[in-house]
Amino acid sequence: MLLSRPNILRSLGRTVAPCRSLHNTAWLWCFRSAVSLDKIYPESDLDLTKPQQIPKTKGHNFSGYVPMDKVQVTYSRSSGPGGQNVNKINTKVDLRFHLASAEWLSPELKEKLATKHKTSITSDGFLVIRSDKTRSQQLNLAEAMDKLRHLIYTAAFVPPPPAVEDIERARRRLPSL
Amino acid sequence: MASQGTEKALALLRRLPRVSLGNLKPNPGAVKSARRGRGIYGGKTHGAGSKGSGQRQNFMRLGFETGNTPFYLRFPYQNYYKGHHMRLSYAPLCMGKLQRMIDTSRLRTDVPVDITQLSATQLFSINPMEKMGGIMLKDEGIDHFQATLNLEVQWATEAVIASVERNGGTITVAYYDPISLQAALNPMAFFKRGVAIPRRMLPPQNLIDYYSDPKNRGYLADPTEVARERFVLAQKYGYELPDIRSSPNQEMLLERKDPRQIFYGLQPGWVVNLEDKVILKPTDPELLEHYAS
């Protein structure tokens, strides 16, 4: 049996996440068994902090990405029953952004949103979404984000052109004026 | 000089061959024959005793209680108990309580927080022998959670993962088999046993999918896919994902155990001697191969 001092052990045994972008010496100090992540995923970078490519919105194709720094979120107290908790805790979420100056949406989408969802737009031109569905601020924010995406997707939806058979059927049914 | 008896015993040990399966036999009378008695001393009652149902055409099935409803039929099947013996339960920990533990300095945030650190707070009673898998994080109090942690628990929901990551921390769900869990819950008691640190076993079939899924931040999932899921979750819950690379605690936040490791900084196969404050490591190649497998 090999005797070892704890201070040497600390530097040797310290397991850092198997990130291949780290320098070689840190990688050498890791304990790696036969089922370590680099053996299960040999082709992967194993990088938890890998920066992700932001998907782009073009024309009517909304990518789903909403930049949180371009959107204003405010919290307030919710309505309804709940006693002291609902009176004191800010769980209601108000999500708004100025529609005309939003660069993350394409002009076509902005036009469609302005026409289809004009009831959600204030006189100043801000698209407002509110949510106080749950008891948690974070879950309400998630709900507001979901509502926002739903608004954009329904506005972006372009119905497919009618099929040839449908046009023919309509022509036969309704005599031209 | 040892006594004559001791000397004789030692002489025996010296000249007799090594004990193996090939030169062992039970003591006379230890093993009873399963054959029905026949002939001279197995005769007369032939192993059936005297009178009673035992000698006279005894056809009662196993469990029969001479008419009343037997024990094995008294209790009905319930579907909610189906497979209960294979299911694990987890000690709940809500995020509000976790924040309180940090605020009252009951839990350290400068080191990775795993089951060992949480068990050291002595606020949980987890018994691996009662089919408990460890600790699970619950949704309650996610709005109050503000700490930046490297968390490792056994179960976590999506809202919990979002609340940890929005504060700049990382969360992993990891499986501990009962023996590893017992060691992890009380490392000092484990080290005092003087036993080599075992390898942590992989999850059973019904749990392997859960722990391999990047959406759950499983410890067996690909970190690159987990990075993508972190981004997706940040978009879903409406926060900007903090950059771990520019954080001062980057190394601590990215510290991960190998799937076979139980303790940070200690490998399977090592024996920790608390008395002499040394760690004994195996040198035999077979042992090294086994513990690294």
CSV table of C-alpha atoms in Angstrom, one decimal:
chain,number,residue,atom,x,y,z
A,1,MET,CA,0.0,0.0,0.0
A,2,LEU,CA,1.3,3.4,-0.9
A,3,LEU,CA,1.3,6.0,1.9
A,4,SER,CA,0.3,9.5,0.8
A,5,ARG,CA,0.0,12.8,2.6
A,6,PRO,CA,-3.3,14.7,2.6
A,7,ASN,CA,-1.9,18.0,1.2
A,8,ILE,CA,-0.5,16.2,-1.9
A,9,LEU,CA,-3.9,14.5,-2.1
A,10,ARG,CA,-5.8,17.7,-2.2
A,11,SER,CA,-4.1,18.9,-5.4
A,12,LEU,CA,-4.1,15.5,-7.0
A,13,GLY,CA,-7.6,14.4,-6.3
A,14,ARG,CA,-9.4,17.7,-6.9
A,15,THR,CA,-11.8,16.8,-9.7
A,16,VAL,CA,-12.5,19.7,-12.0
A,17,ALA,CA,-15.3,19.3,-14.6
A,18,PRO,CA,-13.8,17.5,-17.6
A,19,CYS,CA,-13.7,20.6,-19.8
A,20,ARG,CA,-11.3,20.1,-22.6
A,21,SER,CA,-10.7,23.8,-22.9
A,22,LEU,CA,-8.9,23.8,-19.5
A,23,HIS,CA,-5.2,23.6,-19.4
A,24,ASN,CA,-3.5,20.2,-19.4
A,25,THR,CA,-2.3,20.0,-15.8
A,26,ALA,CA,-5.9,20.4,-14.4
A,27,TRP,CA,-7.1,17.6,-16.7
A,28,LEU,CA,-4.3,15.3,-15.5
A,29,TRP,CA,-5.3,15.7,-11.8
A,30,CYS,CA,-8.9,14.4,-12.5
A,31,PHE,CA,-9.9,10.9,-11.4
A,32,ARG,CA,-11.5,9.4,-14.5
A,33,SER,CA,-13.1,6.0,-14.3
A,34,ALA,CA,-14.3,3.8,-17.2
A,35,VAL,CA,-17.7,5.6,-17.1
A,36,SER,CA,-16.4,9.1,-16.9
A,37,LEU,CA,-18.2,11.6,-19.2
A,38,ASP,CA,-15.2,11.8,-21.7
A,39,LYS,CA,-15.6,8.1,-22.2
A,40,ILE,CA,-19.4,8.2,-22.6
A,41,TYR,CA,-19.2,11.2,-25.0
A,42,PRO,CA,-15.9,10.9,-26.7
A,43,GLU,CA,-16.7,13.5,-29.5
A,44,SER,CA,-18.1,16.1,-27.2
A,45,ASP,CA,-16.4,19.3,-25.9
A,46,LEU,CA,-17.9,18.5,-22.4
A,47,ASP,CA,-18.2,22.3,-21.9
A,48,LEU,CA,-21.1,23.4,-19.7
A,49,THR,CA,-20.4,27.1,-20.4
A,50,LYS,CA,-20.4,26.8,-24.1
A,51,PRO,CA,-21.9,30.0,-25.6
A,52,GLN,CA,-25.0,29.3,-27.6
A,53,GLN,CA,-25.8,30.6,-31.1
A,54,ILE,CA,-28.8,33.0,-30.9
A,55,PRO,CA,-31.4,31.9,-33.5
A,56,LYS,CA,-32.4,34.7,-35.9
A,57,THR,CA,-35.9,35.9,-36.8
A,58,LYS,CA,-36.4,36.4,-40.5
A,59,GLY,CA,-39.6,37.5,-42.2
A,60,HIS,CA,-42.6,35.5,-40.8
A,61,ASN,CA,-40.3,32.9,-39.2
A,62,PHE,CA,-40.1,33.8,-35.5
A,63,SER,CA,-37.2,32.0,-34.0
A,64,GLY,CA,-38.7,31.9,-30.5
A,65,TYR,CA,-35.8,33.9,-29.0
A,66,VAL,CA,-36.8,36.9,-26.9
A,67,PRO,CA,-33.8,39.1,-25.7
A,68,MET,CA,-34.5,39.8,-22.0
A,69,ASP,CA,-32.5,43.0,-22.0
A,70,LYS,CA,-34.8,44.5,-24.6
A,71,VAL,CA,-37.9,43.8,-22.7
A,72,GLN,CA,-39.1,45.5,-19.5
A,73,VAL,CA,-40.3,43.4,-16.6
A,74,THR,CA,-42.0,44.9,-13.6
A,75,TYR,CA,-43.5,43.2,-10.6
A,76,SER,CA,-46.6,44.2,-8.6
A,77,ARG,CA,-49.0,42.7,-6.2
A,78,SER,CA,-51.6,40.2,-7.5
A,79,SER,CA,-55.3,40.4,-7.1
A,80,GLY,CA,-57.7,37.9,-5.7
A,81,PRO,CA,-57.9,36.0,-2.4
A,82,GLY,CA,-54.8,35.1,-0.4
A,83,GLY,CA,-54.8,37.2,2.7
A,84,GLN,CA,-51.5,38.6,3.9
A,85,ASN,CA,-49.4,36.8,1.3
A,86,VAL,CA,-51.2,38.2,-1.7
A,87,ASN,CA,-51.2,41.7,-0.1
A,88,LYS,CA,-47.5,41.7,0.4
A,89,ILE,CA,-45.7,39.5,-2.1
A,90,ASN,CA,-45.1,40.9,-5.6
A,91,THR,CA,-46.1,38.0,-7.8
A,92,LYS,CA,-47.8,39.8,-10.7
A,93,VAL,CA,-45.6,40.2,-13.7
A,94,ASP,CA,-45.9,43.0,-16.3
A,95,LEU,CA,-43.9,42.4,-19.4
A,96,ARG,CA,-43.7,45.2,-22.0
A,97,PHE,CA,-41.6,46.5,-24.9
A,98,HIS,CA,-41.9,49.2,-27.5
A,99,LEU,CA,-43.1,47.3,-30.6
A,100,ALA,CA,-42.1,49.8,-33.3
A,101,SER,CA,-38.5,50.0,-32.1
A,102,ALA,CA,-38.0,46.3,-31.4
A,103,GLU,CA,-35.0,45.2,-33.5
A,104,TRP,CA,-35.3,41.5,-32.6
A,105,LEU,CA,-38.6,41.3,-34.6
A,106,SER,CA,-38.8,41.6,-38.3
A,107,PRO,CA,-40.8,44.4,-39.9
A,108,GLU,CA,-43.4,41.9,-41.2
A,109,LEU,CA,-43.9,40.5,-37.8
A,110,LYS,CA,-44.2,43.9,-36.2
A,111,GLU,CA,-46.9,44.9,-38.7
A,112,LYS,CA,-48.8,41.7,-38.1
A,113,LEU,CA,-48.6,42.1,-34.3
A,114,ALA,CA,-49.8,45.7,-34.6
A,115,THR,CA,-52.9,44.6,-36.5
A,116,LYS,CA,-53.8,41.3,-34.9
A,117,HIS,CA,-53.1,42.1,-31.3
A,118,LYS,CA,-53.8,45.9,-31.2
A,119,THR,CA,-55.8,45.4,-28.0
A,120,SER,CA,-52.6,44.4,-26.2
A,121,ILE,CA,-50.8,47.6,-27.4
A,122,THR,CA,-51.0,50.8,-25.4
A,123,SER,CA,-51.4,54.3,-26.9
A,124,ASP,CA,-47.6,54.8,-26.5
A,125,GLY,CA,-47.0,51.8,-28.7
A,126,PHE,CA,-45.9,49.3,-25.9
A,127,LEU,CA,-47.0,45.7,-26.3
A,128,VAL,CA,-48.1,44.7,-22.7
A,129,ILE,CA,-48.5,41.2,-21.3
A,130,ARG,CA,-49.6,40.6,-17.7
A,131,SER,CA,-49.7,37.4,-15.7
A,132,ASP,CA,-50.8,36.6,-12.1
A,133,LYS,CA,-51.8,33.1,-12.7
A,134,THR,CA,-49.6,31.3,-10.1
A,135,ARG,CA,-48.3,32.1,-6.6
A,136,SER,CA,-44.7,32.5,-7.8
A,137,GLN,CA,-43.2,35.4,-9.5
A,138,GLN,CA,-40.8,33.2,-11.5
A,139,LEU,CA,-43.6,31.0,-12.7
A,140,ASN,CA,-45.7,34.0,-13.6
A,141,LEU,CA,-42.8,35.4,-15.7
A,142,ALA,CA,-42.6,32.0,-17.4
A,143,GLU,CA,-46.3,32.2,-18.2
A,144,ALA,CA,-45.9,35.8,-19.5
A,145,MET,CA,-43.0,34.7,-21.8
A,146,ASP,CA,-45.2,31.8,-23.0
A,147,LYS,CA,-48.1,34.3,-23.7
A,148,LEU,CA,-45.7,36.6,-25.6
A,149,ARG,CA,-44.4,33.8,-27.8
A,150,HIS,CA,-48.0,32.6,-28.4
A,151,LEU,CA,-49.0,36.2,-29.5
A,152,ILE,CA,-46.0,36.3,-31.9
A,153,TYR,CA,-46.6,32.8,-33.3
A,154,THR,CA,-50.3,33.4,-33.9
A,155,ALA,CA,-49.5,36.7,-35.6
A,156,ALA,CA,-46.8,35.1,-37.7
A,157,PHE,CA,-49.1,32.3,-38.8
A,158,VAL,CA,-49.7,32.5,-42.6
A,159,PRO,CA,-52.5,30.2,-43.6
A,160,PRO,CA,-51.6,28.0,-46.6
A,161,PRO,CA,-53.2,28.9,-49.9
A,162,PRO,CA,-56.4,27.1,-50.7
A,163,ALA,CA,-56.0,23.8,-52.6
A,164,VAL,CA,-57.0,23.5,-56.2
A,165,GLU,CA,-59.9,21.2,-55.3
A,166,ASP,CA,-61.2,23.7,-52.7
A,167,ILE,CA,-61.2,26.6,-55.3
A,168,GLU,CA,-63.0,24.4,-57.8
A,169,ARG,CA,-65.6,23.4,-55.2
A,170,ALA,CA,-66.2,27.0,-54.2
A,171,ARG,CA,-66.5,28.1,-57.8
A,172,ARG,CA,-69.2,25.4,-58.5
A,173,ARG,CA,-71.1,26.2,-55.3
A,174,LEU,CA,-71.2,29.9,-55.4
A,175,PRO,CA,-72.2,31.4,-58.8
A,176,SER,CA,-70.0,34.3,-59.7
A,177,LEU,CA,-71.7,37.7,-59.4
B,1,MET,CA,7.9,-21.8,25.4
B,2,ALA,CA,4.2,-22.5,24.2
B,3,SER,CA,2.2,-25.4,25.7
B,4,GLN,CA,2.2,-28.9,24.1
B,5,GLY,CA,-1.3,-28.4,22.7
B,6,THR,CA,-0.3,-25.1,21.0
B,7,GLU,CA,2.8,-26.7,19.6
B,8,LYS,CA,0.9,-29.6,18.2
B,9,ALA,CA,-1.7,-27.2,16.6
B,10,LEU,CA,1.1,-25.2,15.0
B,11,ALA,CA,2.8,-28.4,13.8
B,12,LEU,CA,-0.6,-29.4,12.2
B,13,LEU,CA,-0.9,-26.0,10.5
B,14,ARG,CA,2.6,-26.4,9.1
B,15,ARG,CA,2.2,-29.8,7.5
B,16,LEU,CA,-1.5,-29.8,6.4
B,17,PRO,CA,-2.4,-28.6,2.9
B,18,ARG,CA,-4.2,-25.2,2.4
B,19,VAL,CA,-7.9,-25.2,3.1
B,20,SER,CA,-9.8,-25.2,-0.2
B,21,LEU,CA,-13.2,-26.3,-1.4
B,22,GLY,CA,-11.6,-29.6,-2.5
B,23,ASN,CA,-10.7,-30.7,1.1
B,24,LEU,CA,-13.6,-29.7,3.2
B,25,LYS,CA,-16.4,-31.9,4.6
B,26,PRO,CA,-19.2,-31.3,7.1
B,27,ASN,CA,-19.0,-32.8,10.7
B,28,PRO,CA,-20.7,-36.1,11.1
B,29,GLY,CA,-24.4,-35.7,11.7
B,30,ALA,CA,-24.5,-32.1,10.4
B,31,VAL,CA,-26.2,-32.9,7.1
B,32,LYS,CA,-29.4,-34.9,7.2
B,33,SER,CA,-30.3,-37.2,4.2
B,34,ALA,CA,-33.4,-36.1,2.2
B,35,ARG,CA,-34.3,-39.7,1.4
B,36,ARG,CA,-37.3,-41.4,3.0
B,37,GLY,CA,-36.2,-44.0,5.6
B,38,ARG,CA,-36.0,-47.6,4.4
B,39,GLY,CA,-34.8,-50.7,6.0
B,40,ILE,CA,-33.6,-51.5,9.5
B,41,TYR,CA,-33.4,-48.2,11.4
B,42,GLY,CA,-35.2,-46.1,8.8
B,43,GLY,CA,-38.0,-48.6,9.0
B,44,LYS,CA,-41.2,-49.0,11.1
B,45,THR,CA,-42.6,-45.4,10.8
B,46,HIS,CA,-40.2,-44.5,7.8
B,47,GLY,CA,-39.7,-40.9,9.0
B,48,ALA,CA,-43.4,-40.1,9.3
B,49,GLY,CA,-43.6,-39.9,13.1
B,50,SER,CA,-46.6,-41.5,15.0
B,51,LYS,CA,-50.4,-41.1,14.4
B,52,GLY,CA,-51.8,-37.6,13.5
B,53,SER,CA,-52.2,-35.9,10.1
B,54,GLY,CA,-48.4,-36.2,9.6
B,55,GLN,CA,-48.6,-40.0,9.4
B,56,ARG,CA,-52.1,-40.2,7.8
B,57,GLN,CA,-52.5,-38.8,4.3
B,58,ASN,CA,-51.5,-35.2,5.0
B,59,PHE,CA,-52.5,-33.2,2.0
B,60,MET,CA,-52.7,-29.6,3.5
B,61,ARG,CA,-51.2,-27.0,1.2
B,62,LEU,CA,-48.6,-24.6,2.4
B,63,GLY,CA,-50.3,-21.7,4.2
B,64,PHE,CA,-53.6,-23.5,4.8
B,65,GLU,CA,-54.9,-22.7,8.3
B,66,THR,CA,-57.5,-25.4,8.7
B,67,GLY,CA,-60.4,-23.3,7.3
B,68,ASN,CA,-60.1,-19.7,8.4
B,69,THR,CA,-58.9,-17.1,5.8
B,70,PRO,CA,-55.1,-17.6,5.8
B,71,PHE,CA,-52.7,-14.8,6.4
B,72,TYR,CA,-51.6,-14.7,2.7
B,73,LEU,CA,-55.2,-14.1,1.5
B,74,ARG,CA,-56.3,-11.6,4.2
B,75,PHE,CA,-54.8,-8.5,2.5
B,76,PRO,CA,-56.1,-7.3,-0.9
B,77,TYR,CA,-53.8,-6.1,-3.7
B,78,GLN,CA,-53.7,-2.3,-4.1
B,79,ASN,CA,-52.5,-0.8,-7.4
B,80,TYR,CA,-50.7,2.0,-5.7
B,81,TYR,CA,-48.4,-0.4,-4.0
B,82,LYS,CA,-47.4,-2.1,-7.2
B,83,GLY,CA,-43.6,-2.0,-7.5
B,84,HIS,CA,-43.3,0.0,-4.3
B,85,HIS,CA,-40.4,-2.1,-3.2
B,86,MET,CA,-38.4,-0.9,-6.2
B,87,ARG,CA,-39.4,2.8,-5.9
B,88,LEU,CA,-37.1,5.2,-4.1
B,89,SER,CA,-38.3,8.1,-2.0
B,90,TYR,CA,-36.4,11.3,-1.3
B,91,ALA,CA,-36.2,13.7,1.6
B,92,PRO,CA,-37.8,17.0,0.4
B,93,LEU,CA,-36.0,20.3,0.6
B,94,CYS,CA,-37.7,23.4,-0.5
B,95,MET,CA,-35.7,26.3,-1.9
B,96,GLY,CA,-36.9,28.7,0.9
B,97,LYS,CA,-35.4,26.3,3.5
B,98,LEU,CA,-32.2,26.1,1.5
B,99,GLN,CA,-31.9,29.9,1.4
B,100,ARG,CA,-32.5,30.0,5.1
B,101,MET,CA,-29.8,27.4,5.8
B,102,ILE,CA,-27.4,29.6,3.8
B,103,ASP,CA,-28.4,32.8,5.5
B,104,THR,CA,-28.0,31.3,9.0
B,105,SER,CA,-24.6,30.0,8.0
B,106,ARG,CA,-25.7,26.4,8.4
B,107,LEU,CA,-24.5,25.6,4.9
B,108,ARG,CA,-21.4,26.8,3.1
B,109,THR,CA,-21.6,28.2,-0.3
B,110,ASP,CA,-17.8,28.4,-1.1
B,111,VAL,CA,-17.6,24.7,-1.7
B,112,PRO,CA,-19.8,22.5,-3.9
B,113,VAL,CA,-22.9,21.5,-2.0
B,114,ASP,CA,-23.6,17.8,-2.3
B,115,ILE,CA,-25.5,15.3,-0.2
B,116,THR,CA,-22.5,15.2,2.2
B,117,GLN,CA,-22.7,18.9,2.9
B,118,LEU,CA,-26.4,18.9,3.2
B,119,SER,CA,-26.4,15.9,5.5
B,120,ALA,CA,-23.8,17.7,7.7
B,121,THR,CA,-26.4,20.3,8.5
B,122,GLN,CA,-28.1,17.5,10.5
B,123,LEU,CA,-31.5,18.8,9.3
B,124,PHE,CA,-32.4,15.6,7.4
B,125,SER,CA,-32.9,12.0,8.3
B,126,ILE,CA,-32.2,9.9,5.3
B,127,ASN,CA,-32.1,6.2,5.7
B,128,PRO,CA,-30.8,4.4,2.6
B,129,MET,CA,-31.9,1.1,4.1
B,130,GLU,CA,-35.5,2.3,3.9
B,131,LYS,CA,-35.3,2.8,0.2
B,132,MET,CA,-34.5,6.5,0.4
B,133,GLY,CA,-32.5,7.8,-2.5
B,134,GLY,CA,-31.3,11.1,-1.0
B,135,ILE,CA,-32.6,14.7,-1.2
B,136,MET,CA,-35.0,16.3,-3.7
B,137,LEU,CA,-35.5,20.0,-4.2
B,138,LYS,CA,-39.0,21.3,-4.3
B,139,ASP,CA,-40.5,24.4,-6.0
B,140,GLU,CA,-41.6,26.2,-2.9
B,141,GLY,CA,-39.8,29.4,-2.2
B,142,ILE,CA,-38.0,29.7,-5.5
B,143,ASP,CA,-38.8,33.5,-5.5
B,144,HIS,CA,-36.7,33.8,-2.3
B,145,PHE,CA,-33.7,31.9,-3.5
B,146,GLN,CA,-30.8,34.2,-4.2
B,147,ALA,CA,-27.6,32.2,-3.6
B,148,THR,CA,-25.0,31.2,-6.2
B,149,LEU,CA,-24.3,27.5,-5.6
B,150,ASN,CA,-22.9,24.4,-7.1
B,151,LEU,CA,-25.6,22.0,-6.1
B,152,GLU,CA,-25.8,18.3,-6.4
B,153,VAL,CA,-29.0,16.6,-5.3
B,154,GLN,CA,-30.9,13.4,-6.3
B,155,TRP,CA,-34.0,15.0,-7.8
B,156,ALA,CA,-34.9,18.5,-9.0
B,157,THR,CA,-37.9,19.9,-10.9
B,158,GLU,CA,-37.6,22.4,-13.8
B,159,ALA,CA,-38.6,25.5,-11.8
B,160,VAL,CA,-35.9,24.6,-9.2
B,161,ILE,CA,-33.3,24.3,-11.9
B,162,ALA,CA,-34.3,27.6,-13.3
B,163,SER,CA,-34.1,29.4,-10.0
B,164,VAL,CA,-30.6,28.0,-9.3
B,165,GLU,CA,-29.3,28.9,-12.8
B,166,ARG,CA,-30.8,32.4,-12.9
B,167,ASN,CA,-28.7,33.2,-9.8
B,168,GLY,CA,-25.5,32.1,-11.6
B,169,GLY,CA,-25.2,28.7,-10.0
B,170,THR,CA,-25.1,25.2,-11.4
B,171,ILE,CA,-27.2,22.2,-10.4
B,172,THR,CA,-26.7,18.5,-11.1
B,173,VAL,CA,-28.8,15.5,-10.2
B,174,ALA,CA,-26.8,12.4,-9.3
B,175,TYR,CA,-27.6,8.9,-8.2
B,176,TYR,CA,-26.1,7.2,-5.2
B,177,ASP,CA,-26.7,3.5,-4.6
B,178,PRO,CA,-27.5,2.6,-0.9
B,179,ILE,CA,-24.0,1.7,0.1
B,180,SER,CA,-22.5,4.8,-1.5
B,181,LEU,CA,-25.3,6.9,0.0
B,182,GLN,CA,-24.6,5.6,3.5
B,183,ALA,CA,-20.9,6.5,3.1
B,184,ALA,CA,-21.7,9.9,1.7
B,185,LEU,CA,-24.2,10.8,4.5
B,186,ASN,CA,-21.7,10.2,7.2
B,187,PRO,CA,-18.1,10.2,5.9
B,188,MET,CA,-16.4,10.1,9.3
B,189,ALA,CA,-18.3,7.0,10.4
B,190,PHE,CA,-17.4,5.4,7.1
B,191,PHE,CA,-13.7,6.2,7.3
B,192,LYS,CA,-13.6,4.9,10.9
B,193,ARG,CA,-14.6,1.5,9.5
B,194,GLY,CA,-11.2,1.3,7.7
B,195,VAL,CA,-12.8,0.0,4.5
B,196,ALA,CA,-11.7,1.0,1.1
B,197,ILE,CA,-13.9,3.6,-0.6
B,198,PRO,CA,-16.3,1.7,-2.9
B,199,ARG,CA,-17.1,2.7,-6.5
B,200,ARG,CA,-20.5,4.4,-6.8
B,201,MET,CA,-22.8,2.2,-8.8
B,202,LEU,CA,-24.7,3.4,-11.9
B,203,PRO,CA,-28.5,4.0,-11.7
B,204,PRO,CA,-30.9,1.1,-12.1
B,205,GLN,CA,-32.9,0.7,-15.4
B,206,ASN,CA,-35.9,2.7,-14.2
B,207,LEU,CA,-33.7,5.8,-13.3
B,208,ILE,CA,-30.9,5.7,-15.9
B,209,ASP,CA,-33.0,7.7,-18.4
B,210,TYR,CA,-33.7,10.4,-15.8
B,211,TYR,CA,-30.0,10.8,-14.9
B,212,SER,CA,-28.9,10.8,-18.6
B,213,ASP,CA,-31.3,13.6,-19.6
B,214,PRO,CA,-29.7,17.1,-20.0
B,215,LYS,CA,-33.1,18.6,-19.3
B,216,ASN,CA,-32.9,17.3,-15.7
B,217,ARG,CA,-29.2,18.3,-15.5
B,218,GLY,CA,-28.4,14.6,-15.1
B,219,TYR,CA,-24.8,13.8,-14.1
B,220,LEU,CA,-24.6,11.3,-16.9
B,221,ALA,CA,-25.8,13.8,-19.5
B,222,ASP,CA,-23.5,15.4,-22.1
B,223,PRO,CA,-22.4,18.8,-20.7
B,224,THR,CA,-22.6,20.4,-24.1
B,225,GLU,CA,-26.3,19.4,-24.3
B,226,VAL,CA,-26.8,20.7,-20.8
B,227,ALA,CA,-25.3,24.0,-21.9
B,228,ARG,CA,-28.0,24.2,-24.6
B,229,GLU,CA,-30.7,23.3,-22.2
B,230,ARG,CA,-29.5,26.0,-19.8
B,231,PHE,CA,-30.0,28.5,-22.6
B,232,VAL,CA,-33.4,27.1,-23.5
B,233,LEU,CA,-34.6,27.2,-19.9
B,234,ALA,CA,-33.4,30.8,-19.5
B,235,GLN,CA,-35.5,31.7,-22.5
B,236,LYS,CA,-38.5,29.8,-21.1
B,237,TYR,CA,-38.4,31.4,-17.7
B,238,GLY,CA,-37.4,34.8,-18.9
B,239,TYR,CA,-34.0,35.6,-17.5
B,240,GLU,CA,-30.6,36.3,-18.9
B,241,LEU,CA,-28.3,33.3,-18.3
B,242,PRO,CA,-25.4,34.6,-16.2
B,243,ASP,CA,-21.9,33.9,-17.7
B,244,ILE,CA,-20.1,31.4,-15.5
B,245,ARG,CA,-16.8,31.9,-17.3
B,246,SER,CA,-16.6,35.5,-16.0
B,247,SER,CA,-17.6,34.5,-12.5
B,248,PRO,CA,-14.9,34.5,-9.8
B,249,ASN,CA,-16.2,31.1,-8.6
B,250,GLN,CA,-15.9,29.5,-12.0
B,251,GLU,CA,-13.7,26.6,-10.9
B,252,MET,CA,-15.9,25.8,-7.9
B,253,LEU,CA,-19.1,26.0,-9.9
B,254,LEU,CA,-17.8,23.7,-12.6
B,255,GLU,CA,-16.4,21.1,-10.2
B,256,ARG,CA,-17.9,17.7,-10.8
B,257,LYS,CA,-17.5,14.3,-9.5
B,258,ASP,CA,-16.7,11.3,-11.7
B,259,PRO,CA,-19.8,9.0,-11.9
B,260,ARG,CA,-17.9,6.5,-9.8
B,261,GLN,CA,-16.8,8.9,-7.1
B,262,ILE,CA,-18.5,9.4,-3.8
B,263,PHE,CA,-16.4,12.1,-2.2
B,264,TYR,CA,-14.8,15.2,-3.8
B,265,GLY,CA,-11.1,14.7,-3.8
B,266,LEU,CA,-11.1,11.0,-2.9
B,267,GLN,CA,-11.0,8.0,-5.3
B,268,PRO,CA,-12.5,4.6,-5.0
B,269,GLY,CA,-10.0,2.1,-3.5
B,270,TRP,CA,-8.4,4.6,-1.1
B,271,VAL,CA,-8.5,3.9,2.6
B,272,VAL,CA,-8.7,7.0,4.8
B,273,ASN,CA,-6.9,6.7,8.1
B,274,LEU,CA,-8.2,9.4,10.4
B,275,GLU,CA,-6.0,8.4,13.4
B,276,ASP,CA,-2.7,8.8,11.7
B,277,LYS,CA,-4.1,11.3,9.2
B,278,VAL,CA,-2.9,9.4,6.1
B,279,ILE,CA,-4.5,8.0,3.0
B,280,LEU,CA,-3.6,4.5,1.9
B,281,LYS,CA,-3.8,3.8,-1.8
B,282,PRO,CA,-3.7,0.4,-3.6
B,283,THR,CA,-0.7,-0.3,-5.8
B,284,ASP,CA,-1.7,-3.8,-7.1
B,285,PRO,CA,-2.5,-3.3,-10.9
B,286,GLU,CA,-5.6,-5.6,-10.6
B,287,LEU,CA,-7.0,-3.5,-7.8
B,288,LEU,CA,-6.3,-0.3,-9.6
B,289,GLU,CA,-8.0,-1.7,-12.7
B,290,HIS,CA,-11.0,-2.7,-10.6
B,291,TYR,CA,-11.5,0.6,-8.9
B,292,ALA,CA,-11.1,2.6,-12.1
B,293,SER,CA,-13.6,0.4,-14.0
